[in-house]
Amino acid sequence: MTAAGNGAQTAGRPTRLPRSARRKQLLAAAQEVFVAQGYHAAAMDDIAERAGVSKPVLYQHFPGKMDLYLALLDTHCDAIVAKVRDAMHGTIDNKERVGASVRAYFDFVDHESEAFRLVFESDLRNDPAVRQRVERVEQGCIAAITDTIISDTGVSRAHAELLASGLVGAAETAAQFWLAGGRQVPKAEAEALVAALSWRGIASFPLQGESA
């Protein structure tokens, strides 16, 4: 089985895809291989075969295996940060913001692509380029929540960052624990439990203009 979509072959001849479409196809194939095998065990031969293309075609788009891996990390790291930002900007109800932030992490780890393994379970965490991207996820999510906390409560940035890091850490850890444990609690209920725990803490900080 390959990630070639509609097929890399037409009447026995290779299909010429637009560059952007070919890149997307190759990234999808690489993701399947990296998730299944890990970075070190994966080979460019495996990725080319999964995509239904020749190795020269693969190398035209990505000079090496690390380039593929980093491109995937960029995509998924940006996606999770964007989801948390959307959670902050999608409503003015802070309880809903907390719930949406928690849901973003549960949705990420529960996606059928298992892309979360590239971000949270990478076997390359000690590589500087990989570590920088993984840290960017945490920093980006914390920053999005920090700005909202400051805007709504008026606490200092240092205090807001600490609160935001607690919410991010709880959501990420709980989502991974839930998945590793075999989804014993229904997803919606698990999200609600973690959101309730986080909300009860954050809600104790009064909004600006309210009495403590």
PDB file of N, CA, C and O in Angstrom, residues 50-89:
ATOM      1  N   ARG A  50       6.688   3.763  -0.231  1.00  0.00           N
ATOM      2  CA  ARG A  50       5.361   4.073   0.305  1.00  0.00           C
ATOM      3  C   ARG A  50       4.661   5.131  -0.543  1.00  0.00           C
ATOM      4  O   ARG A  50       3.442   5.083  -0.737  1.00  0.00           O
ATOM      5  N   ALA A  51       5.432   6.082  -1.042  1.00  0.00           N
ATOM      6  CA  ALA A  51       4.851   7.149  -1.869  1.00  0.00           C
ATOM      7  C   ALA A  51       4.619   6.709  -3.302  1.00  0.00           C
ATOM      8  O   ALA A  51       3.924   7.390  -4.060  1.00  0.00           O
ATOM      9  N   GLY A  52       5.231   5.590  -3.713  1.00  0.00           N
ATOM     10  CA  GLY A  52       5.081   5.121  -5.084  1.00  0.00           C
ATOM     11  C   GLY A  52       5.893   5.926  -6.074  1.00  0.00           C
ATOM     12  O   GLY A  52       5.482   6.110  -7.224  1.00  0.00           O
ATOM     13  N   VAL A  53       7.051   6.436  -5.607  1.00  0.00           N
ATOM     14  CA  VAL A  53       7.926   7.216  -6.484  1.00  0.00           C
ATOM     15  C   VAL A  53       9.333   6.637  -6.426  1.00  0.00           C
ATOM     16  O   VAL A  53       9.651   5.818  -5.572  1.00  0.00           O
ATOM     17  N   SER A  54      10.172   7.100  -7.340  1.00  0.00           N
ATOM     18  CA  SER A  54      11.573   6.678  -7.322  1.00  0.00           C
ATOM     19  C   SER A  54      12.345   7.511  -6.302  1.00  0.00           C
ATOM     20  O   SER A  54      11.928   8.613  -5.924  1.00  0.00           O
ATOM     21  N   LYS A  55      13.482   7.006  -5.868  1.00  0.00           N
ATOM     22  CA  LYS A  55      14.304   7.772  -4.920  1.00  0.00           C
ATOM     23  C   LYS A  55      14.767   9.106  -5.517  1.00  0.00           C
ATOM     24  O   LYS A  55      14.784  10.115  -4.798  1.00  0.00           O
ATOM     25  N   PRO A  56      15.140   9.163  -6.806  1.00  0.00           N
ATOM     26  CA  PRO A  56      15.521  10.472  -7.368  1.00  0.00           C
ATOM     27  C   PRO A  56      14.415  11.514  -7.243  1.00  0.00           C
ATOM     28  O   PRO A  56      14.690  12.689  -6.978  1.00  0.00           O
ATOM     29  N   VAL A  57      13.168  11.087  -7.434  1.00  0.00           N
ATOM     30  CA  VAL A  57      12.044  12.026  -7.274  1.00  0.00           C
ATOM     31  C   VAL A  57      11.967  12.508  -5.832  1.00  0.00           C
ATOM     32  O   VAL A  57      11.774  13.705  -5.564  1.00  0.00           O
ATOM     33  N   LEU A  58      12.133  11.590  -4.895  1.00  0.00           N
ATOM     34  CA  LEU A  58      12.103  11.958  -3.475  1.00  0.00           C
ATOM     35  C   LEU A  58      13.212  12.959  -3.149  1.00  0.00           C
ATOM     36  O   LEU A  58      12.973  13.973  -2.471  1.00  0.00           O
ATOM     37  N   TYR A  59      14.408  12.700  -3.666  1.00  0.00           N
ATOM     38  CA  TYR A  59      15.541  13.576  -3.372  1.00  0.00           C
ATOM     39  C   TYR A  59      15.435  14.934  -4.069  1.00  0.00           C
ATOM     40  O   TYR A  59      16.065  15.898  -3.650  1.00  0.00           O
ATOM     41  N   GLN A  60      14.646  15.012  -5.116  1.00  0.00           N
ATOM     42  CA  GLN A  60      14.421  16.309  -5.758  1.00  0.00           C
ATOM     43  C   GLN A  60      13.705  17.274  -4.816  1.00  0.00           C
ATOM     44  O   GLN A  60      13.897  18.484  -4.883  1.00  0.00           O
ATOM     45  N   HIS A  61      12.874  16.709  -3.945  1.00  0.00           N
ATOM     46  CA  HIS A  61      12.078  17.536  -3.044  1.00  0.00           C
ATOM     47  C   HIS A  61      12.700  17.656  -1.649  1.00  0.00           C
ATOM     48  O   HIS A  61      12.562  18.690  -0.997  1.00  0.00           O
ATOM     49  N   PHE A  62      13.370  16.607  -1.214  1.00  0.00           N
ATOM     50  CA  PHE A  62      13.970  16.595   0.114  1.00  0.00           C
ATOM     51  C   PHE A  62      15.365  15.983   0.018  1.00  0.00           C
ATOM     52  O   PHE A  62      15.498  14.794  -0.252  1.00  0.00           O
ATOM     53  N   PRO A  63      16.398  16.788   0.261  1.00  0.00           N
ATOM     54  CA  PRO A  63      17.771  16.308   0.109  1.00  0.00           C
ATOM     55  C   PRO A  63      18.139  15.145   1.022  1.00  0.00           C
ATOM     56  O   PRO A  63      19.048  14.367   0.716  1.00  0.00           O
ATOM     57  N   GLY A  64      17.436  15.023   2.144  1.00  0.00           N
ATOM     58  CA  GLY A  64      17.766  13.952   3.061  1.00  0.00           C
ATOM     59  C   GLY A  64      16.622  13.625   3.996  1.00  0.00           C
ATOM     60  O   GLY A  64      15.590  14.309   4.023  1.00  0.00           O
ATOM     61  N   LYS A  65      16.810  12.567   4.770  1.00  0.00           N
ATOM     62  CA  LYS A  65      15.764  12.101   5.681  1.00  0.00           C
ATOM     63  C   LYS A  65      15.436  13.149   6.747  1.00  0.00           C
ATOM     64  O   LYS A  65      14.273  13.339   7.104  1.00  0.00           O
ATOM     65  N   MET A  66      16.463  13.836   7.245  1.00  0.00           N
ATOM     66  CA  MET A  66      16.232  14.852   8.261  1.00  0.00           C
ATOM     67  C   MET A  66      15.379  16.007   7.730  1.00  0.00           C
ATOM     68  O   MET A  66      14.542  16.567   8.451  1.00  0.00           O
ATOM     69  N   ASP A  67      15.576  16.365   6.469  1.00  0.00           N
ATOM     70  CA  ASP A  67      14.771  17.435   5.866  1.00  0.00           C
ATOM     71  C   ASP A  67      13.293  17.056   5.865  1.00  0.00           C
ATOM     72  O   ASP A  67      12.416  17.890   6.141  1.00  0.00           O
ATOM     73  N   LEU A  68      13.011  15.805   5.561  1.00  0.00           N
ATOM     74  CA  LEU A  68      11.638  15.307   5.592  1.00  0.00           C
ATOM     75  C   LEU A  68      11.067  15.370   7.007  1.00  0.00           C
ATOM     76  O   LEU A  68       9.942  15.833   7.225  1.00  0.00           O
ATOM     77  N   TYR A  69      11.858  14.906   7.941  1.00  0.00           N
ATOM     78  CA  TYR A  69      11.395  14.848   9.325  1.00  0.00           C
ATOM     79  C   TYR A  69      11.106  16.244   9.871  1.00  0.00           C
ATOM     80  O   TYR A  69      10.069  16.469  10.511  1.00  0.00           O
ATOM     81  N   LEU A  70      12.006  17.185   9.601  1.00  0.00           N
ATOM     82  CA  LEU A  70      11.820  18.546  10.096  1.00  0.00           C
ATOM     83  C   LEU A  70      10.628  19.226   9.429  1.00  0.00           C
ATOM     84  O   LEU A  70       9.922  20.006  10.069  1.00  0.00           O
ATOM     85  N   ALA A  71      10.406  18.934   8.162  1.00  0.00           N
ATOM     86  CA  ALA A  71       9.246  19.505   7.471  1.00  0.00           C
ATOM     87  C   ALA A  71       7.952  19.013   8.106  1.00  0.00           C
ATOM     88  O   ALA A  71       6.993  19.777   8.281  1.00  0.00           O
ATOM     89  N   LEU A  72       7.916  17.729   8.474  1.00  0.00           N
ATOM     90  CA  LEU A  72       6.735  17.189   9.152  1.00  0.00           C
ATOM     91  C   LEU A  72       6.564  17.807  10.532  1.00  0.00           C
ATOM     92  O   LEU A  72       5.451  18.165  10.941  1.00  0.00           O
ATOM     93  N   LEU A  73       7.661  17.939  11.257  1.00  0.00           N
ATOM     94  CA  LEU A  73       7.586  18.555  12.578  1.00  0.00           C
ATOM     95  C   LEU A  73       7.055  19.979  12.486  1.00  0.00           C
ATOM     96  O   LEU A  73       6.214  20.388  13.293  1.00  0.00           O
ATOM     97  N   ASP A  74       7.555  20.736  11.514  1.00  0.00           N
ATOM     98  CA  ASP A  74       7.091  22.120  11.347  1.00  0.00           C
ATOM     99  C   ASP A  74       5.577  22.145  11.145  1.00  0.00           C
ATOM    100  O   ASP A  74       4.868  22.961  11.735  1.00  0.00           O
ATOM    101  N   THR A  75       5.090  21.252  10.297  1.00  0.00           N
ATOM    102  CA  THR A  75       3.657  21.208   9.998  1.00  0.00           C
ATOM    103  C   THR A  75       2.832  20.931  11.248  1.00  0.00           C
ATOM    104  O   THR A  75       1.857  21.639  11.546  1.00  0.00           O
ATOM    105  N   HIS A  76       3.214  19.914  12.000  1.00  0.00           N
ATOM    106  CA  HIS A  76       2.408  19.503  13.144  1.00  0.00           C
ATOM    107  C   HIS A  76       2.621  20.392  14.364  1.00  0.00           C
ATOM    108  O   HIS A  76       1.687  20.607  15.144  1.00  0.00           O
ATOM    109  N   CYS A  77       3.816  20.905  14.524  1.00  0.00           N
ATOM    110  CA  CYS A  77       4.057  21.844  15.621  1.00  0.00           C
ATOM    111  C   CYS A  77       3.246  23.117  15.417  1.00  0.00           C
ATOM    112  O   CYS A  77       2.622  23.637  16.354  1.00  0.00           O
ATOM    113  N   ASP A  78       3.250  23.616  14.198  1.00  0.00           N
ATOM    114  CA  ASP A  78       2.461  24.819  13.897  1.00  0.00           C
ATOM    115  C   ASP A  78       0.973  24.558  14.096  1.00  0.00           C
ATOM    116  O   ASP A  78       0.232  25.438  14.546  1.00  0.00           O
ATOM    117  N   ALA A  79       0.530  23.342  13.777  1.00  0.00           N
ATOM    118  CA  ALA A  79      -0.893  23.016  13.867  1.00  0.00           C
ATOM    119  C   ALA A  79      -1.389  23.028  15.308  1.00  0.00           C
ATOM    120  O   ALA A  79      -2.460  23.577  15.599  1.00  0.00           O
ATOM    121  N   ILE A  80      -0.628  22.433  16.228  1.00  0.00           N
ATOM    122  CA  ILE A  80      -1.086  22.383  17.614  1.00  0.00           C
ATOM    123  C   ILE A  80      -1.066  23.769  18.243  1.00  0.00           C
ATOM    124  O   ILE A  80      -1.968  24.147  19.004  1.00  0.00           O
ATOM    125  N   VAL A  81      -0.061  24.567  17.910  1.00  0.00           N
ATOM    126  CA  VAL A  81      -0.021  25.938  18.434  1.00  0.00           C
ATOM    127  C   VAL A  81      -1.206  26.742  17.895  1.00  0.00           C
ATOM    128  O   VAL A  81      -1.853  27.499  18.630  1.00  0.00           O
ATOM    129  N   ALA A  82      -1.514  26.562  16.614  1.00  0.00           N
ATOM    130  CA  ALA A  82      -2.638  27.274  16.004  1.00  0.00           C
ATOM    131  C   ALA A  82      -3.953  26.878  16.673  1.00  0.00           C
ATOM    132  O   ALA A  82      -4.835  27.719  16.877  1.00  0.00           O
ATOM    133  N   LYS A  83      -4.105  25.598  17.032  1.00  0.00           N
ATOM    134  CA  LYS A  83      -5.332  25.148  17.686  1.00  0.00           C
ATOM    135  C   LYS A  83      -5.504  25.804  19.055  1.00  0.00           C
ATOM    136  O   LYS A  83      -6.613  26.177  19.447  1.00  0.00           O
ATOM    137  N   VAL A  84      -4.416  25.933  19.785  1.00  0.00           N
ATOM    138  CA  VAL A  84      -4.502  26.576  21.105  1.00  0.00           C
ATOM    139  C   VAL A  84      -4.789  28.066  20.946  1.00  0.00           C
ATOM    140  O   VAL A  84      -5.592  28.638  21.693  1.00  0.00           O
ATOM    141  N   ARG A  85      -4.173  28.698  19.967  1.00  0.00           N
ATOM    142  CA  ARG A  85      -4.475  30.116  19.713  1.00  0.00           C
ATOM    143  C   ARG A  85      -5.939  30.295  19.341  1.00  0.00           C
ATOM    144  O   ARG A  85      -6.601  31.228  19.801  1.00  0.00           O
ATOM    145  N   ASP A  86      -6.438  29.401  18.508  1.00  0.00           N
ATOM    146  CA  ASP A  86      -7.850  29.467  18.128  1.00  0.00           C
ATOM    147  C   ASP A  86      -8.753  29.307  19.352  1.00  0.00           C
ATOM    148  O   ASP A  86      -9.818  29.929  19.435  1.00  0.00           O
ATOM    149  N   ALA A  87      -8.327  28.451  20.285  1.00  0.00           N
ATOM    150  CA  ALA A  87      -9.102  28.253  21.505  1.00  0.00           C
ATOM    151  C   ALA A  87      -9.182  29.548  22.308  1.00  0.00           C
ATOM    152  O   ALA A  87     -10.220  29.857  22.917  1.00  0.00           O
ATOM    153  N   MET A  88      -8.111  30.319  22.294  1.00  0.00           N
ATOM    154  CA  MET A  88      -8.086  31.587  23.031  1.00  0.00           C
ATOM    155  C   MET A  88      -8.899  32.672  22.325  1.00  0.00           C
ATOM    156  O   MET A  88      -9.554  33.493  22.960  1.00  0.00           O
ATOM    157  N   HIS A  89      -8.875  32.658  21.001  1.00  0.00           N
ATOM    158  CA  HIS A  89      -9.514  33.734  20.241  1.00  0.00           C
ATOM    159  C   HIS A  89     -10.937  33.413  19.798  1.00  0.00           C
ATOM    160  O   HIS A  89     -11.660  34.299  19.348  1.00  0.00           O
TER     161      HIS A  89
END
